[in-house]
Amino acid sequence: ARFWVQVISELRNGTKLKKVEENLNKKRCKVKGRGAEFELTPYEILMNDIRERRYKLRKTAGPVRNTRKDARTVILDFIRSRPPLKK
C-alpha cells in the first residue's frame, strides 16, 4: 500500500507517464528493448471485447420473486377453501 501511495503522490505532483501503444488484439505483447512479455487476464480480455462491442450482451430476466407463504397464511387459506360447517 505504501508503494501505491508514493505513486499516486508523484502523479499528483505532475509526473508524466509515457504513452504506451495498446495492441488489444493480441494476447501477448513484447515490450521493445526489454523482451518482457505479459498476458492479459481472462477478465481483461472479456472487458476489452465488451468495450469494443465484439459481443452483444443479452438482457437477463429480472429476479424471480419466491412468493412463499408463511405457515399461518397457508393454514388460513386451507380453512377458507373448505366448505362451510353445517349448523
PDB file of N, CA and C in Angstrom:
ATOM      1  N   ALA A   1       0.835  -1.189   0.000  1.00  0.00           N
ATOM      2  CA  ALA A   1       0.000   0.000   0.000  1.00  0.00           C
ATOM      3  C   ALA A   1       0.878   1.250   0.000  1.00  0.00           C
ATOM      4  N   ARG A   2       2.030   1.150   0.633  1.00  0.00           N
ATOM      5  CA  ARG A   2       2.919   2.309   0.728  1.00  0.00           C
ATOM      6  C   ARG A   2       3.439   2.717  -0.651  1.00  0.00           C
ATOM      7  N   PHE A   3       3.789   1.724  -1.465  1.00  0.00           N
ATOM      8  CA  PHE A   3       4.273   1.993  -2.814  1.00  0.00           C
ATOM      9  C   PHE A   3       3.192   2.687  -3.643  1.00  0.00           C
ATOM     10  N   TRP A   4       1.955   2.219  -3.504  1.00  0.00           N
ATOM     11  CA  TRP A   4       0.834   2.810  -4.243  1.00  0.00           C
ATOM     12  C   TRP A   4       0.639   4.269  -3.852  1.00  0.00           C
ATOM     13  N   VAL A   5       0.742   4.572  -2.580  1.00  0.00           N
ATOM     14  CA  VAL A   5       0.596   5.951  -2.106  1.00  0.00           C
ATOM     15  C   VAL A   5       1.694   6.824  -2.696  1.00  0.00           C
ATOM     16  N   GLN A   6       2.914   6.296  -2.782  1.00  0.00           N
ATOM     17  CA  GLN A   6       4.016   7.060  -3.374  1.00  0.00           C
ATOM     18  C   GLN A   6       3.762   7.336  -4.852  1.00  0.00           C
ATOM     19  N   VAL A   7       3.270   6.348  -5.567  1.00  0.00           N
ATOM     20  CA  VAL A   7       2.983   6.527  -6.996  1.00  0.00           C
ATOM     21  C   VAL A   7       1.904   7.583  -7.193  1.00  0.00           C
ATOM     22  N   ILE A   8       0.845   7.522  -6.421  1.00  0.00           N
ATOM     23  CA  ILE A   8      -0.243   8.495  -6.543  1.00  0.00           C
ATOM     24  C   ILE A   8       0.242   9.894  -6.201  1.00  0.00           C
ATOM     25  N   SER A   9       1.055  10.023  -5.162  1.00  0.00           N
ATOM     26  CA  SER A   9       1.558  11.355  -4.800  1.00  0.00           C
ATOM     27  C   SER A   9       2.461  11.916  -5.889  1.00  0.00           C
ATOM     28  N   GLU A  10       3.271  11.066  -6.539  1.00  0.00           N
ATOM     29  CA  GLU A  10       4.106  11.537  -7.645  1.00  0.00           C
ATOM     30  C   GLU A  10       3.256  11.982  -8.826  1.00  0.00           C
ATOM     31  N   LEU A  11       2.175  11.256  -9.097  1.00  0.00           N
ATOM     32  CA  LEU A  11       1.281  11.659 -10.183  1.00  0.00           C
ATOM     33  C   LEU A  11       0.608  12.992  -9.875  1.00  0.00           C
ATOM     34  N   ARG A  12       0.244  13.208  -8.626  1.00  0.00           N
ATOM     35  CA  ARG A  12      -0.375  14.481  -8.238  1.00  0.00           C
ATOM     36  C   ARG A  12       0.608  15.635  -8.326  1.00  0.00           C
ATOM     37  N   ASN A  13       1.892  15.336  -8.130  1.00  0.00           N
ATOM     38  CA  ASN A  13       2.911  16.388  -8.208  1.00  0.00           C
ATOM     39  C   ASN A  13       3.294  16.716  -9.646  1.00  0.00           C
ATOM     40  N   GLY A  14       2.745  16.000 -10.613  1.00  0.00           N
ATOM     41  CA  GLY A  14       2.966  16.358 -12.005  1.00  0.00           C
ATOM     42  C   GLY A  14       3.854  15.427 -12.796  1.00  0.00           C
ATOM     43  N   THR A  15       4.150  14.253 -12.293  1.00  0.00           N
ATOM     44  CA  THR A  15       4.955  13.303 -13.051  1.00  0.00           C
ATOM     45  C   THR A  15       4.157  12.846 -14.263  1.00  0.00           C
ATOM     46  N   LYS A  16       4.776  12.873 -15.424  1.00  0.00           N
ATOM     47  CA  LYS A  16       4.109  12.470 -16.663  1.00  0.00           C
ATOM     48  C   LYS A  16       4.403  11.001 -16.932  1.00  0.00           C
ATOM     49  N   LEU A  17       3.415  10.296 -17.411  1.00  0.00           N
ATOM     50  CA  LEU A  17       3.585   8.898 -17.774  1.00  0.00           C
ATOM     51  C   LEU A  17       3.864   8.793 -19.266  1.00  0.00           C
ATOM     52  N   LYS A  18       4.640   7.786 -19.646  1.00  0.00           N
ATOM     53  CA  LYS A  18       4.929   7.562 -21.058  1.00  0.00           C
ATOM     54  C   LYS A  18       3.689   6.992 -21.742  1.00  0.00           C
ATOM     55  N   LYS A  19       3.505   7.368 -22.998  1.00  0.00           N
ATOM     56  CA  LYS A  19       2.398   6.806 -23.755  1.00  0.00           C
ATOM     57  C   LYS A  19       2.774   5.393 -24.178  1.00  0.00           C
ATOM     58  N   VAL A  20       1.824   4.511 -24.068  1.00  0.00           N
ATOM     59  CA  VAL A  20       2.059   3.112 -24.402  1.00  0.00           C
ATOM     60  C   VAL A  20       1.109   2.738 -25.534  1.00  0.00           C
ATOM     61  N   GLU A  21       1.661   2.064 -26.540  1.00  0.00           N
ATOM     62  CA  GLU A  21       0.819   1.599 -27.637  1.00  0.00           C
ATOM     63  C   GLU A  21       0.087   0.350 -27.176  1.00  0.00           C
ATOM     64  N   GLU A  22      -1.210   0.406 -27.276  1.00  0.00           N
ATOM     65  CA  GLU A  22      -2.001  -0.745 -26.863  1.00  0.00           C
ATOM     66  C   GLU A  22      -2.351  -1.575 -28.085  1.00  0.00           C
ATOM     67  N   ASN A  23      -2.052  -2.827 -27.992  1.00  0.00           N
ATOM     68  CA  ASN A  23      -2.444  -3.747 -29.043  1.00  0.00           C
ATOM     69  C   ASN A  23      -3.327  -4.793 -28.384  1.00  0.00           C
ATOM     70  N   LEU A  24      -4.609  -4.500 -28.309  1.00  0.00           N
ATOM     71  CA  LEU A  24      -5.520  -5.363 -27.571  1.00  0.00           C
ATOM     72  C   LEU A  24      -5.931  -6.594 -28.367  1.00  0.00           C
ATOM     73  N   ASN A  25      -5.600  -6.615 -29.657  1.00  0.00           N
ATOM     74  CA  ASN A  25      -5.987  -7.775 -30.449  1.00  0.00           C
ATOM     75  C   ASN A  25      -5.117  -8.986 -30.144  1.00  0.00           C
ATOM     76  N   LYS A  26      -3.923  -8.753 -29.624  1.00  0.00           N
ATOM     77  CA  LYS A  26      -3.020  -9.852 -29.292  1.00  0.00           C
ATOM     78  C   LYS A  26      -3.068 -10.118 -27.799  1.00  0.00           C
ATOM     79  N   LYS A  27      -2.965 -11.365 -27.454  1.00  0.00           N
ATOM     80  CA  LYS A  27      -2.954 -11.712 -26.040  1.00  0.00           C
ATOM     81  C   LYS A  27      -1.594 -11.456 -25.424  1.00  0.00           C
ATOM     82  N   ARG A  28      -0.559 -11.605 -26.220  1.00  0.00           N
ATOM     83  CA  ARG A  28       0.793 -11.362 -25.717  1.00  0.00           C
ATOM     84  C   ARG A  28       1.373 -10.181 -26.452  1.00  0.00           C
ATOM     85  N   CYS A  29       2.182  -9.444 -25.765  1.00  0.00           N
ATOM     86  CA  CYS A  29       2.774  -8.255 -26.365  1.00  0.00           C
ATOM     87  C   CYS A  29       4.202  -8.138 -25.855  1.00  0.00           C
ATOM     88  N   LYS A  30       5.150  -7.871 -26.739  1.00  0.00           N
ATOM     89  CA  LYS A  30       6.539  -7.718 -26.311  1.00  0.00           C
ATOM     90  C   LYS A  30       6.855  -6.241 -26.142  1.00  0.00           C
ATOM     91  N   VAL A  31       7.536  -5.909 -25.070  1.00  0.00           N
ATOM     92  CA  VAL A  31       7.982  -4.548 -24.831  1.00  0.00           C
ATOM     93  C   VAL A  31       9.331  -4.404 -25.506  1.00  0.00           C
ATOM     94  N   LYS A  32       9.485  -3.404 -26.345  1.00  0.00           N
ATOM     95  CA  LYS A  32      10.726  -3.243 -27.109  1.00  0.00           C
ATOM     96  C   LYS A  32      11.898  -2.972 -26.176  1.00  0.00           C
ATOM     97  N   GLY A  33      13.011  -3.607 -26.462  1.00  0.00           N
ATOM     98  CA  GLY A  33      14.221  -3.373 -25.684  1.00  0.00           C
ATOM     99  C   GLY A  33      14.377  -4.314 -24.510  1.00  0.00           C
ATOM    100  N   ARG A  34      13.306  -4.648 -23.863  1.00  0.00           N
ATOM    101  CA  ARG A  34      13.395  -5.481 -22.664  1.00  0.00           C
ATOM    102  C   ARG A  34      13.066  -6.937 -22.953  1.00  0.00           C
ATOM    103  N   GLY A  35      12.228  -7.177 -23.935  1.00  0.00           N
ATOM    104  CA  GLY A  35      11.842  -8.541 -24.249  1.00  0.00           C
ATOM    105  C   GLY A  35      10.880  -9.143 -23.241  1.00  0.00           C
ATOM    106  N   ALA A  36      10.288  -8.315 -22.403  1.00  0.00           N
ATOM    107  CA  ALA A  36       9.354  -8.816 -21.407  1.00  0.00           C
ATOM    108  C   ALA A  36       8.018  -9.107 -22.073  1.00  0.00           C
ATOM    109  N   GLU A  37       7.338 -10.123 -21.586  1.00  0.00           N
ATOM    110  CA  GLU A  37       6.031 -10.481 -22.111  1.00  0.00           C
ATOM    111  C   GLU A  37       5.009 -10.384 -20.997  1.00  0.00           C
ATOM    112  N   PHE A  38       3.800 -10.025 -21.392  1.00  0.00           N
ATOM    113  CA  PHE A  38       2.712 -10.052 -20.431  1.00  0.00           C
ATOM    114  C   PHE A  38       1.501 -10.636 -21.128  1.00  0.00           C
ATOM    115  N   GLU A  39       0.645 -11.196 -20.349  1.00  0.00           N
ATOM    116  CA  GLU A  39      -0.556 -11.802 -20.901  1.00  0.00           C
ATOM    117  C   GLU A  39      -1.755 -11.196 -20.192  1.00  0.00           C
ATOM    118  N   LEU A  40      -2.773 -10.865 -20.976  1.00  0.00           N
ATOM    119  CA  LEU A  40      -3.983 -10.318 -20.384  1.00  0.00           C
ATOM    120  C   LEU A  40      -4.715 -11.418 -19.626  1.00  0.00           C
ATOM    121  N   THR A  41      -5.318 -11.030 -18.515  1.00  0.00           N
ATOM    122  CA  THR A  41      -6.115 -11.988 -17.758  1.00  0.00           C
ATOM    123  C   THR A  41      -7.424 -12.223 -18.502  1.00  0.00           C
ATOM    124  N   PRO A  42      -8.107 -13.319 -18.229  1.00  0.00           N
ATOM    125  CA  PRO A  42      -9.396 -13.561 -18.895  1.00  0.00           C
ATOM    126  C   PRO A  42     -10.393 -12.426 -18.660  1.00  0.00           C
ATOM    127  N   TYR A  43     -10.368 -11.829 -17.470  1.00  0.00           N
ATOM    128  CA  TYR A  43     -11.258 -10.706 -17.177  1.00  0.00           C
ATOM    129  C   TYR A  43     -10.944  -9.525 -18.086  1.00  0.00           C
ATOM    130  N   GLU A  44      -9.655  -9.212 -18.255  1.00  0.00           N
ATOM    131  CA  GLU A  44      -9.263  -8.096 -19.114  1.00  0.00           C
ATOM    132  C   GLU A  44      -9.633  -8.355 -20.571  1.00  0.00           C
ATOM    133  N   ILE A  45      -9.459  -9.590 -21.024  1.00  0.00           N
ATOM    134  CA  ILE A  45      -9.838  -9.937 -22.393  1.00  0.00           C
ATOM    135  C   ILE A  45     -11.340  -9.742 -22.588  1.00  0.00           C
ATOM    136  N   LEU A  46     -12.135 -10.223 -21.630  1.00  0.00           N
ATOM    137  CA  LEU A  46     -13.583 -10.082 -21.712  1.00  0.00           C
ATOM    138  C   LEU A  46     -14.001  -8.622 -21.699  1.00  0.00           C
ATOM    139  N   MET A  47     -13.402  -7.821 -20.805  1.00  0.00           N
ATOM    140  CA  MET A  47     -13.759  -6.404 -20.729  1.00  0.00           C
ATOM    141  C   MET A  47     -13.377  -5.678 -22.013  1.00  0.00           C
ATOM    142  N   ASN A  48     -12.250  -6.011 -22.614  1.00  0.00           N
ATOM    143  CA  ASN A  48     -11.867  -5.396 -23.885  1.00  0.00           C
ATOM    144  C   ASN A  48     -12.851  -5.772 -24.987  1.00  0.00           C
ATOM    145  N   ASP A  49     -13.284  -7.024 -25.008  1.00  0.00           N
ATOM    146  CA  ASP A  49     -14.268  -7.444 -26.002  1.00  0.00           C
ATOM    147  C   ASP A  49     -15.579  -6.686 -25.836  1.00  0.00           C
ATOM    148  N   ILE A  50     -16.005  -6.490 -24.590  1.00  0.00           N
ATOM    149  CA  ILE A  50     -17.244  -5.762 -24.337  1.00  0.00           C
ATOM    150  C   ILE A  50     -17.087  -4.295 -24.723  1.00  0.00           C
ATOM    151  N   ARG A  51     -15.953  -3.683 -24.386  1.00  0.00           N
ATOM    152  CA  ARG A  51     -15.724  -2.279 -24.747  1.00  0.00           C
ATOM    153  C   ARG A  51     -15.725  -2.071 -26.255  1.00  0.00           C
ATOM    154  N   GLU A  52     -15.123  -3.007 -26.974  1.00  0.00           N
ATOM    155  CA  GLU A  52     -15.042  -2.880 -28.431  1.00  0.00           C
ATOM    156  C   GLU A  52     -16.271  -3.453 -29.116  1.00  0.00           C
ATOM    157  N   ARG A  53     -17.254  -3.850 -28.334  1.00  0.00           N
ATOM    158  CA  ARG A  53     -18.540  -4.345 -28.817  1.00  0.00           C
ATOM    159  C   ARG A  53     -18.396  -5.527 -29.770  1.00  0.00           C
ATOM    160  N   ARG A  54     -17.489  -6.428 -29.437  1.00  0.00           N
ATOM    161  CA  ARG A  54     -17.360  -7.658 -30.214  1.00  0.00           C
ATOM    162  C   ARG A  54     -18.495  -8.616 -29.887  1.00  0.00           C
ATOM    163  N   TYR A  55     -19.038  -8.487 -28.702  1.00  0.00           N
ATOM    164  CA  TYR A  55     -20.137  -9.332 -28.270  1.00  0.00           C
ATOM    165  C   TYR A  55     -21.294  -8.447 -27.873  1.00  0.00           C
ATOM    166  N   LYS A  56     -22.493  -8.954 -28.079  1.00  0.00           N
ATOM    167  CA  LYS A  56     -23.672  -8.246 -27.593  1.00  0.00           C
ATOM    168  C   LYS A  56     -24.158  -8.979 -26.357  1.00  0.00           C
ATOM    169  N   LEU A  57     -24.371  -8.245 -25.297  1.00  0.00           N
ATOM    170  CA  LEU A  57     -24.847  -8.844 -24.061  1.00  0.00           C
ATOM    171  C   LEU A  57     -26.364  -8.947 -24.117  1.00  0.00           C
ATOM    172  N   ARG A  58     -26.881 -10.095 -23.748  1.00  0.00           N
ATOM    173  CA  ARG A  58     -28.328 -10.281 -23.720  1.00  0.00           C
ATOM    174  C   ARG A  58     -28.881  -9.766 -22.411  1.00  0.00           C
ATOM    175  N   LYS A  59     -30.101  -9.254 -22.483  1.00  0.00           N
ATOM    176  CA  LYS A  59     -30.747  -8.821 -21.252  1.00  0.00           C
ATOM    177  C   LYS A  59     -31.185 -10.058 -20.482  1.00  0.00           C
ATOM    178  N   THR A  60     -31.010  -9.992 -19.201  1.00  0.00           N
ATOM    179  CA  THR A  60     -31.398 -11.116 -18.358  1.00  0.00           C
ATOM    180  C   THR A  60     -32.765 -10.863 -17.762  1.00  0.00           C
ATOM    181  N   ALA A  61     -33.428 -11.919 -17.414  1.00  0.00           N
ATOM    182  CA  ALA A  61     -34.726 -11.788 -16.767  1.00  0.00           C
ATOM    183  C   ALA A  61     -34.526 -11.226 -15.369  1.00  0.00           C
ATOM    184  N   GLY A  62     -35.508 -10.500 -14.916  1.00  0.00           N
ATOM    185  CA  GLY A  62     -35.428  -9.917 -13.582  1.00  0.00           C
ATOM    186  C   GLY A  62     -35.426 -10.998 -12.522  1.00  0.00           C
ATOM    187  N   PRO A  63     -35.133 -10.611 -11.310  1.00  0.00           N
ATOM    188  CA  PRO A  63     -35.099 -11.608 -10.236  1.00  0.00           C
ATOM    189  C   PRO A  63     -36.483 -12.221 -10.017  1.00  0.00           C
ATOM    190  N   VAL A  64     -36.514 -13.527  -9.879  1.00  0.00           N
ATOM    191  CA  VAL A  64     -37.772 -14.228  -9.658  1.00  0.00           C
ATOM    192  C   VAL A  64     -38.101 -14.136  -8.180  1.00  0.00           C
ATOM    193  N   ARG A  65     -39.267 -13.609  -7.924  1.00  0.00           N
ATOM    194  CA  ARG A  65     -39.670 -13.488  -6.518  1.00  0.00           C
ATOM    195  C   ARG A  65     -40.269 -14.809  -6.061  1.00  0.00           C
ATOM    196  N   ASN A  66     -39.755 -15.295  -4.994  1.00  0.00           N
ATOM    197  CA  ASN A  66     -40.268 -16.532  -4.425  1.00  0.00           C
ATOM    198  C   ASN A  66     -41.352 -16.142  -3.436  1.00  0.00           C
ATOM    199  N   THR A  67     -42.604 -16.290  -3.864  1.00  0.00           N
ATOM    200  CA  THR A  67     -43.715 -15.866  -3.023  1.00  0.00           C
ATOM    201  C   THR A  67     -44.129 -17.016  -2.112  1.00  0.00           C
ATOM    202  N   ARG A  68     -43.278 -17.329  -1.224  1.00  0.00           N
ATOM    203  CA  ARG A  68     -43.565 -18.397  -0.275  1.00  0.00           C
ATOM    204  C   ARG A  68     -44.392 -17.816   0.860  1.00  0.00           C
ATOM    205  N   LYS A  69     -45.485 -18.502   1.165  1.00  0.00           N
ATOM    206  CA  LYS A  69     -46.375 -18.011   2.212  1.00  0.00           C
ATOM    207  C   LYS A  69     -45.921 -18.549   3.565  1.00  0.00           C
ATOM    208  N   ASP A  70     -46.197 -17.773   4.579  1.00  0.00           N
ATOM    209  CA  ASP A  70     -45.867 -18.251   5.916  1.00  0.00           C
ATOM    210  C   ASP A  70     -46.904 -19.292   6.348  1.00  0.00           C
ATOM    211  N   ALA A  71     -46.619 -20.000   7.406  1.00  0.00           N
ATOM    212  CA  ALA A  71     -47.457 -21.117   7.851  1.00  0.00           C
ATOM    213  C   ALA A  71     -48.873 -20.658   8.188  1.00  0.00           C
ATOM    214  N   ARG A  72     -49.016 -19.518   8.817  1.00  0.00           N
ATOM    215  CA  ARG A  72     -50.336 -19.011   9.213  1.00  0.00           C
ATOM    216  C   ARG A  72     -51.208 -18.780   7.989  1.00  0.00           C
ATOM    217  N   THR A  73     -50.628 -18.178   6.953  1.00  0.00           N
ATOM    218  CA  THR A  73     -51.382 -17.891   5.740  1.00  0.00           C
ATOM    219  C   THR A  73     -51.802 -19.182   5.040  1.00  0.00           C
ATOM    220  N   VAL A  74     -50.930 -20.174   5.021  1.00  0.00           N
ATOM    221  CA  VAL A  74     -51.256 -21.457   4.389  1.00  0.00           C
ATOM    222  C   VAL A  74     -52.417 -22.121   5.114  1.00  0.00           C
ATOM    223  N   ILE A  75     -52.384 -22.122   6.439  1.00  0.00           N
ATOM    224  CA  ILE A  75     -53.450 -22.754   7.231  1.00  0.00           C
ATOM    225  C   ILE A  75     -54.773 -22.032   7.020  1.00  0.00           C
ATOM    226  N   LEU A  76     -54.753 -20.704   7.046  1.00  0.00           N
ATOM    227  CA  LEU A  76     -55.992 -19.945   6.851  1.00  0.00           C
ATOM    228  C   LEU A  76     -56.554 -20.148   5.450  1.00  0.00           C
ATOM    229  N   ASP A  77     -55.707 -20.213   4.440  1.00  0.00           N
ATOM    230  CA  ASP A  77     -56.182 -20.471   3.075  1.00  0.00           C
ATOM    231  C   ASP A  77     -56.822 -21.852   2.975  1.00  0.00           C
ATOM    232  N   PHE A  78     -56.242 -22.839   3.660  1.00  0.00           N
ATOM    233  CA  PHE A  78     -56.807 -24.187   3.662  1.00  0.00           C
ATOM    234  C   PHE A  78     -58.179 -24.192   4.326  1.00  0.00           C
ATOM    235  N   ILE A  79     -58.307 -23.502   5.457  1.00  0.00           N
ATOM    236  CA  ILE A  79     -59.587 -23.455   6.176  1.00  0.00           C
ATOM    237  C   ILE A  79     -60.638 -22.750   5.327  1.00  0.00           C
ATOM    238  N   ARG A  80     -60.282 -21.673   4.669  1.00  0.00           N
ATOM    239  CA  ARG A  80     -61.234 -20.921   3.842  1.00  0.00           C
ATOM    240  C   ARG A  80     -61.672 -21.730   2.617  1.00  0.00           C
ATOM    241  N   SER A  81     -60.812 -22.597   2.125  1.00  0.00           N
ATOM    242  CA  SER A  81     -61.149 -23.358   0.924  1.00  0.00           C
ATOM    243  C   SER A  81     -62.120 -24.509   1.211  1.00  0.00           C
ATOM    244  N   ARG A  82     -62.255 -24.895   2.463  1.00  0.00           N
ATOM    245  CA  ARG A  82     -63.159 -25.982   2.842  1.00  0.00           C
ATOM    246  C   ARG A  82     -64.612 -25.495   2.795  1.00  0.00           C
ATOM    247  N   PRO A  83     -65.533 -26.410   2.585  1.00  0.00           N
ATOM    248  CA  PRO A  83     -66.949 -25.982   2.616  1.00  0.00           C
ATOM    249  C   PRO A  83     -67.331 -25.531   4.025  1.00  0.00           C
ATOM    250  N   PRO A  84     -68.287 -24.615   4.117  1.00  0.00           N
ATOM    251  CA  PRO A  84     -68.658 -24.116   5.452  1.00  0.00           C
ATOM    252  C   PRO A  84     -69.276 -25.223   6.320  1.00  0.00           C
ATOM    253  N   LEU A  85     -69.117 -25.070   7.620  1.00  0.00           N
ATOM    254  CA  LEU A  85     -69.661 -26.041   8.563  1.00  0.00           C
ATOM    255  C   LEU A  85     -71.180 -25.914   8.623  1.00  0.00           C
ATOM    256  N   LYS A  86     -71.874 -27.052   8.788  1.00  0.00           N
ATOM    257  CA  LYS A  86     -73.333 -27.026   8.883  1.00  0.00           C
ATOM    258  C   LYS A  86     -73.725 -26.655  10.299  1.00  0.00           C
ATOM    259  N   LYS A  87     -74.841 -25.952  10.422  1.00  0.00           N
ATOM    260  CA  LYS A  87     -75.297 -25.528  11.744  1.00  0.00           C
ATOM    261  C   LYS A  87     -76.264 -26.480  12.331  1.00  0.00           C
TER     262      LYS A  87
END
